PDB file of C-alpha atoms in Angstrom:
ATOM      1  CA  UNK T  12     165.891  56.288 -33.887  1.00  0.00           C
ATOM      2  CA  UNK T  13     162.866  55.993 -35.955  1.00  0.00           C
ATOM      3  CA  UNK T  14     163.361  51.950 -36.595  1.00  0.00           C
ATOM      4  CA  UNK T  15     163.456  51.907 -32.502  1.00  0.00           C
ATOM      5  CA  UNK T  16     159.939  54.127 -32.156  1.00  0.00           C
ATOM      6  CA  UNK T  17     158.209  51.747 -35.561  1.00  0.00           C
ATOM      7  CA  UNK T  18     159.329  48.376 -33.619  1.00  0.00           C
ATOM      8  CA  UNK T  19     157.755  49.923 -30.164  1.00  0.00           C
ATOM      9  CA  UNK T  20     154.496  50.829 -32.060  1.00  0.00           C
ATOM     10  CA  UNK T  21     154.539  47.137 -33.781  1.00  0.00           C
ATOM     11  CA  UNK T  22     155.142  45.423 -30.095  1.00  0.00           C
ATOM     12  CA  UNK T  23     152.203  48.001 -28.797  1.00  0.00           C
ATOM     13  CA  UNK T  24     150.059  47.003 -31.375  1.00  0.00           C
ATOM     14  CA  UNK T  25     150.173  42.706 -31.256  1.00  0.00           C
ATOM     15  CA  UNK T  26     149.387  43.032 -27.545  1.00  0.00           C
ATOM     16  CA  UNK T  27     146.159  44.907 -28.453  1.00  0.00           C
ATOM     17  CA  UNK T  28     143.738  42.282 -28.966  1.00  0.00           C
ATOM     18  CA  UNK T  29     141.850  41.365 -32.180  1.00  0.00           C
ATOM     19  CA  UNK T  30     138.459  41.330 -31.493  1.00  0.00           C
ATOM     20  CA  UNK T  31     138.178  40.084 -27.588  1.00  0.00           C
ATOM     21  CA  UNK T  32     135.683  43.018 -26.560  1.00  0.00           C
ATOM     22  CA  UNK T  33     134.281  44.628 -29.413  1.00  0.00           C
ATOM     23  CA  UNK T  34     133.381  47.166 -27.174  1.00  0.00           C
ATOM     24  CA  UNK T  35     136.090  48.928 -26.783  1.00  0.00           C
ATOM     25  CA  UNK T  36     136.780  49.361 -30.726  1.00  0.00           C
ATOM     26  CA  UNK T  37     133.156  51.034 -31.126  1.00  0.00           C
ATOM     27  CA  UNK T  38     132.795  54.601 -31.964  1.00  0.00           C
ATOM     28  CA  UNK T  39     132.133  56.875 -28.937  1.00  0.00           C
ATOM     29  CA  UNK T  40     128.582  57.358 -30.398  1.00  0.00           C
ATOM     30  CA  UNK T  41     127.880  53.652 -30.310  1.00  0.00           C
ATOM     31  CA  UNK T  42     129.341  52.996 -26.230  1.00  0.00           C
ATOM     32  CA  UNK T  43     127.183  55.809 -25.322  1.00  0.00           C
ATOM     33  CA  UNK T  44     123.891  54.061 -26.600  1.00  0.00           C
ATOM     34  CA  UNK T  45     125.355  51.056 -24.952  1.00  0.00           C
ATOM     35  CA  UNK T  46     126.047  52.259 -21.336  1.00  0.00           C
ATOM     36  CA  UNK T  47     121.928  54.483 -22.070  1.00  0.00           C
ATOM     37  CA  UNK T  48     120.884  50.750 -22.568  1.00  0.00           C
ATOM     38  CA  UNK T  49     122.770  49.639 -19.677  1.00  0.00           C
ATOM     39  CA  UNK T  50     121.340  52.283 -17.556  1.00  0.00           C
ATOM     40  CA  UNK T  51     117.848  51.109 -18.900  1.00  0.00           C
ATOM     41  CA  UNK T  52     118.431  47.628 -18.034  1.00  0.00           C
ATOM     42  CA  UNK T  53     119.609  48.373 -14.321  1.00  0.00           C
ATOM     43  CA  UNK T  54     116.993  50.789 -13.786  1.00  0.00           C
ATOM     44  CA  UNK T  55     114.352  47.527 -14.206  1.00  0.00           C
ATOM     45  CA  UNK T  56     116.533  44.890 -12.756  1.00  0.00           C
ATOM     46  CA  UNK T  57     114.495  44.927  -9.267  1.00  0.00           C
ATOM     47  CA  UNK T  58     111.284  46.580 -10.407  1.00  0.00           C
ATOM     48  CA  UNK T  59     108.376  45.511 -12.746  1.00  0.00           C
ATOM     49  CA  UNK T  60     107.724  48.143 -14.795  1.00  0.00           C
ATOM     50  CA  UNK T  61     103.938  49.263 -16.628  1.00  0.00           C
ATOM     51  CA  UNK T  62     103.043  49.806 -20.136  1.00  0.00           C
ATOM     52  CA  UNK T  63      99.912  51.228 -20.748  1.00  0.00           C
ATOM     53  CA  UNK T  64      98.517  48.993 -23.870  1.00  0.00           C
ATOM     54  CA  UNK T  65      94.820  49.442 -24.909  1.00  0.00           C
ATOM     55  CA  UNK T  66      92.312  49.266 -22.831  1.00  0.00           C
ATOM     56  CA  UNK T  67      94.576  47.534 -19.909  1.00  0.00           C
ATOM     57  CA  UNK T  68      97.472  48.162 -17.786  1.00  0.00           C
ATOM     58  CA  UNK T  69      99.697  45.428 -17.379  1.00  0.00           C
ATOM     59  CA  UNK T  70     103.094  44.655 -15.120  1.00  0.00           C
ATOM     60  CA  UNK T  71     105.614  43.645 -16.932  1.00  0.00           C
ATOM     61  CA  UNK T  72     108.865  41.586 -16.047  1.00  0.00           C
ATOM     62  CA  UNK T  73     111.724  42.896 -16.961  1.00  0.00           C
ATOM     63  CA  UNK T  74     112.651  41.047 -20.019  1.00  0.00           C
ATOM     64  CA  UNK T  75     109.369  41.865 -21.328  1.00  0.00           C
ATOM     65  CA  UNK T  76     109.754  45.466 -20.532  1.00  0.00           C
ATOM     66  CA  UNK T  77     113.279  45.027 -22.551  1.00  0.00           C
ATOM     67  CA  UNK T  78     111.687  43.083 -25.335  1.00  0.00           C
ATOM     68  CA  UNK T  79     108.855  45.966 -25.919  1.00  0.00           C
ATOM     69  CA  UNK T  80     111.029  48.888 -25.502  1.00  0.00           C
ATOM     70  CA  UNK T  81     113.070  47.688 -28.346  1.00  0.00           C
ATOM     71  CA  UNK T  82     110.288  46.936 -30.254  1.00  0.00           C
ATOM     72  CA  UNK T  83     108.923  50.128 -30.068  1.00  0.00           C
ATOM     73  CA  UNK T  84     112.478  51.736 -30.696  1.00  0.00           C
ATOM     74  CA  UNK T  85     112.271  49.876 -33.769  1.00  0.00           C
ATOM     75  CA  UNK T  86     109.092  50.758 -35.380  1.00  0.00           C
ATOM     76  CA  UNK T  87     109.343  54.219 -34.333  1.00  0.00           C
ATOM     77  CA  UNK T  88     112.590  54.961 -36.060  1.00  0.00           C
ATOM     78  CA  UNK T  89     112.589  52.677 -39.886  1.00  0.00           C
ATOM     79  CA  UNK T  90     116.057  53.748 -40.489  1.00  0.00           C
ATOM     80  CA  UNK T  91     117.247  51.233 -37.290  1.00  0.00           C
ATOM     81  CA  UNK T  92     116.921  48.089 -38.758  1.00  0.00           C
ATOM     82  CA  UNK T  93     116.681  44.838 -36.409  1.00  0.00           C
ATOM     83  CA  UNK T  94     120.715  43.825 -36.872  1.00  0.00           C
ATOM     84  CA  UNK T  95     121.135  47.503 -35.995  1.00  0.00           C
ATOM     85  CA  UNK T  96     119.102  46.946 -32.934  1.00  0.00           C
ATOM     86  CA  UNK T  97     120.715  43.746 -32.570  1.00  0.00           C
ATOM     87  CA  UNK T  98     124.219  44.629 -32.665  1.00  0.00           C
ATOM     88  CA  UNK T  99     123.268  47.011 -29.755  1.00  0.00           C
ATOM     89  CA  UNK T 100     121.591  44.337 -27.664  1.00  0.00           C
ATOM     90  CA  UNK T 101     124.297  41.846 -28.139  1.00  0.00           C
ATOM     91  CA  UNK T 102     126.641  43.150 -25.903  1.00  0.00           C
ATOM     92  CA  UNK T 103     124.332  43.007 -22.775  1.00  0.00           C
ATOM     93  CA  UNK T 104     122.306  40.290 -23.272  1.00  0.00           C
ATOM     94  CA  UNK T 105     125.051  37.713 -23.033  1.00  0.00           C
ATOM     95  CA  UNK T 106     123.079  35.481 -20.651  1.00  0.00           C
ATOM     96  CA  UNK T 107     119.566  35.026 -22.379  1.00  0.00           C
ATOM     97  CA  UNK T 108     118.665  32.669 -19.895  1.00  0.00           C
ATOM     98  CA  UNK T 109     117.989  35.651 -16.864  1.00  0.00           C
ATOM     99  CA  UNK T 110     115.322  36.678 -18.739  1.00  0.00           C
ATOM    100  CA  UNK T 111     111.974  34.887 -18.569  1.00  0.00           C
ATOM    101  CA  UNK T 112     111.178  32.012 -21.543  1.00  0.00           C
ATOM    102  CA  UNK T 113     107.234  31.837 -22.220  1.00  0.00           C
ATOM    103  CA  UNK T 114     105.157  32.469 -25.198  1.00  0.00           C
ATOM    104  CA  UNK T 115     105.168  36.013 -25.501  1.00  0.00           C
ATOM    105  CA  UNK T 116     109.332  36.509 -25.051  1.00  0.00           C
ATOM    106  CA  UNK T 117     111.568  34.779 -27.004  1.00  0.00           C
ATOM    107  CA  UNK T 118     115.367  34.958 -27.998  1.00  0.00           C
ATOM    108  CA  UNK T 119     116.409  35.250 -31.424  1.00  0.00           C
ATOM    109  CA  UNK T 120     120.251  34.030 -32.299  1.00  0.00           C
ATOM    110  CA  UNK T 121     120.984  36.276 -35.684  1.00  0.00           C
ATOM    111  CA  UNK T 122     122.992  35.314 -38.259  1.00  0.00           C
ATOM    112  CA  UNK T 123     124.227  38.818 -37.990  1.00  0.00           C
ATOM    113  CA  UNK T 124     127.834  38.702 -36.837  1.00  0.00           C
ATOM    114  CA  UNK T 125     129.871  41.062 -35.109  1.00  0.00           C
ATOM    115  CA  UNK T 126     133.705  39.614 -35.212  1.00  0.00           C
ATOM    116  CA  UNK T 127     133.302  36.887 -33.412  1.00  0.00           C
ATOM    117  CA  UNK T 128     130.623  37.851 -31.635  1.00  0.00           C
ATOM    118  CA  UNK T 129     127.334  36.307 -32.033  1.00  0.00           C
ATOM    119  CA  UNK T 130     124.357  39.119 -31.339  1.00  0.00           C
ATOM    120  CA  UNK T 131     121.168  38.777 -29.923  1.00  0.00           C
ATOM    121  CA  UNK T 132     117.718  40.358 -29.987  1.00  0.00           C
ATOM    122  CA  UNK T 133     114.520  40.194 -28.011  1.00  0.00           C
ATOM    123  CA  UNK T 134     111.679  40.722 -29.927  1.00  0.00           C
ATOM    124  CA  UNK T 135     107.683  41.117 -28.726  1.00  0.00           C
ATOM    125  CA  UNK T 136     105.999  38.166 -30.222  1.00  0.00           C
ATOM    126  CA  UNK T 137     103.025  39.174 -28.366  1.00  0.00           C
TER     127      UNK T 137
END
């Protein structure tokens, strides 16, 4: 009986795959700051969105609203450290390309690894 329920859990097992969406293996802590990301991103899709900086208000597109808010994420908690930041970016910017390419915005391949995943970043280069 117990050789029977061990060769189930094997078969089980080696249809789970290895590392196909990494996001499913996360910790529940680290899909909830996913989907809040998510949320963030789809709350901007259609809309420009302001930042107050200085003396001037400026519209921003969305991927510069993106690349800010993580850059301000960052320096306003040291213990997150860019592949940190990365690792969490990586799984929804998968098409860099939607996002506008000009001086101040630019995408950042990492040597940081997660599986087989490659992760990204946006970072303010303004």
């Amino acid at each position: 009986m117990n050789v029977r329920i061990y060769a189930l859990l094997i078969a089980f097992m080696m249809l789970l795959p290895a590392c196909s969406d990494p996001y499913f293996t996360m910790t529940g802590d680290a899909k909830m700051m996913i989907e809040r990301d998510i949320r963030f991103l789809e709350m901007y899709e259609k809309s420009l969105c302001e930042i107050k900086k200085g003396r001037e208000r400026e519209e921003l597109s969305r991927g510069k609203c993106l690349a800010l808010y993580y850059d301000l994420k960052e320096n306003e908690r040291v213990e997150n450290s860019r592949e940190k930041v990365a690792k969490r970016v990586s799984y929804i910017v998968t098409n860099p390309d939607k996002f506008e390419k000009d001086d101040s915005i630019k995408v950042y391949n990492l040597t940081t690894k997660i599986g087989e995943c490659d992760t990204y970043i946006l970072q303010n280069c303004m």
